Rosetta silent file (secondary structure, phi, psi, omega in degrees, C-alpha in Angstrom):
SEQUENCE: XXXXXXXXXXXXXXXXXXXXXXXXXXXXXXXXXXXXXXXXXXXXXXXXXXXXXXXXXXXXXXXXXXXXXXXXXXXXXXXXXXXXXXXXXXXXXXXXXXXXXXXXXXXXXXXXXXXXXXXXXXXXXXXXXXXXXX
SCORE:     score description
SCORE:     0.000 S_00000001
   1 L     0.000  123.759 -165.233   -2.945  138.618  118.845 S_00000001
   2 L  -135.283  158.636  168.670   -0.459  139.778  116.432 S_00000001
   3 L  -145.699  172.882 -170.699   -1.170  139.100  112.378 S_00000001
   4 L   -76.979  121.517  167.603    1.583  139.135  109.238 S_00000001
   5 L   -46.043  150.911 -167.411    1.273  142.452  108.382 S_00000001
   6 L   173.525  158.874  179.055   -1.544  143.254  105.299 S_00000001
   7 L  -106.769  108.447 -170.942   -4.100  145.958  105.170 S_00000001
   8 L   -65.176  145.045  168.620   -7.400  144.640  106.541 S_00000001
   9 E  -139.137  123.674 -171.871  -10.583  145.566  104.240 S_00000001
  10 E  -124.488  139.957 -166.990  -13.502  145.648  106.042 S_00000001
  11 E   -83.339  169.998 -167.870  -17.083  146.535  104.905 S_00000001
  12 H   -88.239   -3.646  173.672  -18.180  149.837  106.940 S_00000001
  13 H   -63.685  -57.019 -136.772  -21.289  147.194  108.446 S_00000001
  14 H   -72.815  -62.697 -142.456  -18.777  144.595  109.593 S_00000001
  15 H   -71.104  -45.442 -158.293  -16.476  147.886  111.391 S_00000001
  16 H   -77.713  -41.026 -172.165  -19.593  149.393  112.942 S_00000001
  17 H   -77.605  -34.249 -173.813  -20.434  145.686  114.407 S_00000001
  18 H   -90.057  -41.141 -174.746  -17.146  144.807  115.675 S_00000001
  19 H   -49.643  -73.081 -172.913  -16.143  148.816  117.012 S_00000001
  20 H   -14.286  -63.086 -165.151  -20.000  148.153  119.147 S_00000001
  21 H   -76.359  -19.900  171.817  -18.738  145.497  120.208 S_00000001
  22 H   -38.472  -56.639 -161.941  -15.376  146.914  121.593 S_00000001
  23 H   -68.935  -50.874 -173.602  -17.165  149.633  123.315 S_00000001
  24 L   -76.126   11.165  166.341  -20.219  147.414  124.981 S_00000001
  25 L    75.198    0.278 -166.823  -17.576  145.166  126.772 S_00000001
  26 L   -62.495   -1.798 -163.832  -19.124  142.169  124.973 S_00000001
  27 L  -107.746    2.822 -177.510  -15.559  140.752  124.697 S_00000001
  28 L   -55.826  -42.271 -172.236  -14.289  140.967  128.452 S_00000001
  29 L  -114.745   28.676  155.945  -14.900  137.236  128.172 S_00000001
  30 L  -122.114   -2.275 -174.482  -13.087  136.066  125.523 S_00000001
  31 L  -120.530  122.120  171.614  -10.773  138.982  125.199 S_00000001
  32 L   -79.387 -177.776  179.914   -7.877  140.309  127.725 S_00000001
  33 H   -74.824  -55.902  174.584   -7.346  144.404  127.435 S_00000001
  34 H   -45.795  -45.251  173.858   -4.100  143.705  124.884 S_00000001
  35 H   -72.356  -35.347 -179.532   -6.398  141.885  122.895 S_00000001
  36 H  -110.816   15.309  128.017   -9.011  144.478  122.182 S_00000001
  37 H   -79.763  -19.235  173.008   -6.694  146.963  122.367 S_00000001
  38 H   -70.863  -39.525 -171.387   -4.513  145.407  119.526 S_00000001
  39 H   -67.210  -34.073 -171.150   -8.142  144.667  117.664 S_00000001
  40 H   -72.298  -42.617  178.750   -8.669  148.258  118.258 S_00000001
  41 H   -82.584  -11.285  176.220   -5.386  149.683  116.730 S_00000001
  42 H   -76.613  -35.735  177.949   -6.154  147.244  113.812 S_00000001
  43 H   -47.353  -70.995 -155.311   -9.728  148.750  113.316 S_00000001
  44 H   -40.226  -49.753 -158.174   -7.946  152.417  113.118 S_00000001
  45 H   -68.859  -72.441 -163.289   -5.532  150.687  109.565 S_00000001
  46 L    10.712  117.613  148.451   -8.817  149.402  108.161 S_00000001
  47 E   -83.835  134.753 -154.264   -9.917  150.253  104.490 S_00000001
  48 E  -126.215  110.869 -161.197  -13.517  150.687  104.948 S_00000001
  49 E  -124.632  164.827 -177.773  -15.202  149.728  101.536 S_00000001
  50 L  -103.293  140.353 -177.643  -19.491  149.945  101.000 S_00000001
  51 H   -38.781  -38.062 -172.724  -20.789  146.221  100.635 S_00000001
  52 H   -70.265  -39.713 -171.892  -21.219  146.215   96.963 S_00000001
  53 H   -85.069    5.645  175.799  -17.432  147.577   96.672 S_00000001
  54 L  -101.984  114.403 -176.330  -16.107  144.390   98.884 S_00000001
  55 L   -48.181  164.163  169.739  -14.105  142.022   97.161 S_00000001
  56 L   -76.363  -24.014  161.381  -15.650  138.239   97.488 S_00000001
  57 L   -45.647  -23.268  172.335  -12.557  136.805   98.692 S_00000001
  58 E   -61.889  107.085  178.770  -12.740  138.424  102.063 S_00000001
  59 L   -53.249  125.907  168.493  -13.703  137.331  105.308 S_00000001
  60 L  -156.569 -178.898 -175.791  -15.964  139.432  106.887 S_00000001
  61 L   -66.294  128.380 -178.082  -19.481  138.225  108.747 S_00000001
  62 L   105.340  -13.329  167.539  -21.224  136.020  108.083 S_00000001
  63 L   -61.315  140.025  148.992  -18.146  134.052  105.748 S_00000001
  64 E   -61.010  137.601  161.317  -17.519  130.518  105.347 S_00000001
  65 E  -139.730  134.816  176.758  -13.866  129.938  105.613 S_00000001
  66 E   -90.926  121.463  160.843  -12.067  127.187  105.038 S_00000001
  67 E  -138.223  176.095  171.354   -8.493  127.453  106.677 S_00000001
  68 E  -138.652  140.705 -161.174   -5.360  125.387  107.554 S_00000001
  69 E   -91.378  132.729  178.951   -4.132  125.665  110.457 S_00000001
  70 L   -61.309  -88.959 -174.095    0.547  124.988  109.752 S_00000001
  71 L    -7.344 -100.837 -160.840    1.300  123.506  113.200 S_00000001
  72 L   -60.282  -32.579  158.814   -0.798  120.872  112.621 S_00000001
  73 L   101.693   15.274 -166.312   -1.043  120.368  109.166 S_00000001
  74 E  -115.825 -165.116 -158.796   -5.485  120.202  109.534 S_00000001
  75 E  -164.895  120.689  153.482   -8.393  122.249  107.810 S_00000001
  76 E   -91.192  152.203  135.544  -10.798  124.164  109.344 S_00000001
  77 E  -123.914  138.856 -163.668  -14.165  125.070  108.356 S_00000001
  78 E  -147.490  159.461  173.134  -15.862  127.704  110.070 S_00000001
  79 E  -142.983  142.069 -177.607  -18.402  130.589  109.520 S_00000001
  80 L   -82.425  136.489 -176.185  -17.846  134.423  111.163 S_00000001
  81 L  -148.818  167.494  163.195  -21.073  135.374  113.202 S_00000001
  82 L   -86.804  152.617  165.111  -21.705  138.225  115.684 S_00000001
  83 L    24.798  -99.530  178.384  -21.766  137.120  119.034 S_00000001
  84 L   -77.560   -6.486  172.966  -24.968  135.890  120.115 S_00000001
  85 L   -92.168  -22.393  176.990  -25.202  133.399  117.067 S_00000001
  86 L   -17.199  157.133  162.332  -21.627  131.634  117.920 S_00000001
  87 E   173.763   95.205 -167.953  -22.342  127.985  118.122 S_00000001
  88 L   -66.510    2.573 -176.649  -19.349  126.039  118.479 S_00000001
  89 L   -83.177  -37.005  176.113  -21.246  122.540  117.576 S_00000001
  90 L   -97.853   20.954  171.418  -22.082  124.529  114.067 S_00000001
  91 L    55.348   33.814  159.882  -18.788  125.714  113.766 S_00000001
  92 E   -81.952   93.580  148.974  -20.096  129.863  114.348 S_00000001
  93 L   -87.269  172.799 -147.939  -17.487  131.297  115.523 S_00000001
  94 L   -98.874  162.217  173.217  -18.067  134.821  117.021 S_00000001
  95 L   -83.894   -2.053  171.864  -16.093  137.947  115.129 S_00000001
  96 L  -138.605   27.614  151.519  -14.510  138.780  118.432 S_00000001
  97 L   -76.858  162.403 -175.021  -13.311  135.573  119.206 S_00000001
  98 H   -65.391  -33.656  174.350   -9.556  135.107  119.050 S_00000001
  99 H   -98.410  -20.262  168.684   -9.951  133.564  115.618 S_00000001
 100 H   -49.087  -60.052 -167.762  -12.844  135.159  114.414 S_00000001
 101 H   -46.863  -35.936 -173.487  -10.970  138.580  114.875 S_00000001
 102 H   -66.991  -30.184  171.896   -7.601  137.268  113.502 S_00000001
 103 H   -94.034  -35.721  177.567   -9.434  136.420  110.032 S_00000001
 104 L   -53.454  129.129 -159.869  -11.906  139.332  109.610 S_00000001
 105 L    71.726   -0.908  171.191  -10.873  141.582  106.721 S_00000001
 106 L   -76.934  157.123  154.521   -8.097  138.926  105.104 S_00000001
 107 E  -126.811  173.439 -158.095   -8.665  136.849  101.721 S_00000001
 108 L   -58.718  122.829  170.397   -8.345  133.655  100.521 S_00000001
 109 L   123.841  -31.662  159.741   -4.500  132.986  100.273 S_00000001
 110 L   -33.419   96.394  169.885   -3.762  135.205  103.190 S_00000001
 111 L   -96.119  144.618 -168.021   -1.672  133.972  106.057 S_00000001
 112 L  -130.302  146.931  163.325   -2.793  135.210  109.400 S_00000001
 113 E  -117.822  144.702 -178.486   -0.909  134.902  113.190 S_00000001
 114 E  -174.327  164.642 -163.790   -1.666  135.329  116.105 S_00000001
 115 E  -134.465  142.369 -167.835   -0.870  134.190  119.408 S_00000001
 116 L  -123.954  158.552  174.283   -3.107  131.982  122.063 S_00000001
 117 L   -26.399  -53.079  154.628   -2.870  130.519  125.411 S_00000001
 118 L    -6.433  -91.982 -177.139   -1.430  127.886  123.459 S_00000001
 119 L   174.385 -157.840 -171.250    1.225  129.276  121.824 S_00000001
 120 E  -108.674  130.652  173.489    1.537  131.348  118.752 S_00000001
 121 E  -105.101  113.464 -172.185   -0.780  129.900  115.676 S_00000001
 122 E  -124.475  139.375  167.686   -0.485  130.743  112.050 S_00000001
 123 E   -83.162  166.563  148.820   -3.448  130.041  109.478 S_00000001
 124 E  -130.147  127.709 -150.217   -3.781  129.934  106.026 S_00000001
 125 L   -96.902   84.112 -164.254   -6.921  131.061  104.290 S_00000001
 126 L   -70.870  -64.450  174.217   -7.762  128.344  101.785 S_00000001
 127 L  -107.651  163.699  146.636  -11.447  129.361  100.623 S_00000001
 128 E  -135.491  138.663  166.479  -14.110  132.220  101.485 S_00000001
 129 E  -120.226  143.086 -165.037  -17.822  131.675  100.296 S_00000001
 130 L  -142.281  106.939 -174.412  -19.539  134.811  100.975 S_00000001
 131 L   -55.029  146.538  158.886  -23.721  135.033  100.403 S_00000001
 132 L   -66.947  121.838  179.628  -24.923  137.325   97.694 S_00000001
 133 L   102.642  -22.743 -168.683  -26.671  140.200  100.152 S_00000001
 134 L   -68.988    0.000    0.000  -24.515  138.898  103.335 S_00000001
């Protein structure tokens, strides 16, 4: 997973939930060791802001996001969840999924990269809706 360089801003909730999960293995099965060690050295860059002090453009958990994926030329919508709420029929993806991870702490306008079984994928972050309280 590699992303266009940018300084991730992450609320200090979102950092505490995704570090957990680093540590508690939940990601051995969606994650090789290069992936959550690269997630890991990204964590490290982080600006760490208090909820009230996070702009609303940002993805972080619990965001809608609208993206477009270049290759393809399509639009996503998605929402960032921990874990155990993923549900790919209700378009939750998890925050330490390969794309959850790749969008948490960007904002709307942001292009993000990263590279998948695929091949290497780069979004663009058309909207974030963010809950008042989220």
């Amino acid at each position: 997973m590699q992303k266009i360089k940018e300084q991730l801003v992450l609320t200090k909730f979102d950092y505490e939930v995704i570090l957990s999960n680093l540590k508690n293995g939940l990601v051995q099965a969606t994650f090789n060791r290069q992936d959550a060690e690269e997630l890991g050295a990204e964590l490290k860059k982080a600006k760490l802001v208090d909820n009230e002090d996070m702009p609303p453009d940002v993805v972080r958990l619990n965001s809608s996001v609208t993206v477009k994926e270049e290759l393809e030329n399509r639009v996503l919508k998605l929402t960032i969840v921990v874990p155990e709420k993923a549900d790919i029929k209700q378009k939750k993806v998890s925050i330490m999924s390969p794309i959850g991870t790749a969008l948490i702490g960007y904002r709307k306008g942001s292009r993000v990269s990263w590279k998948v079984p695929a091949g290497r994928r780069t979004f663009t972050i058309l909207e974030v809706s963010n809950q008042v309280n989220a």
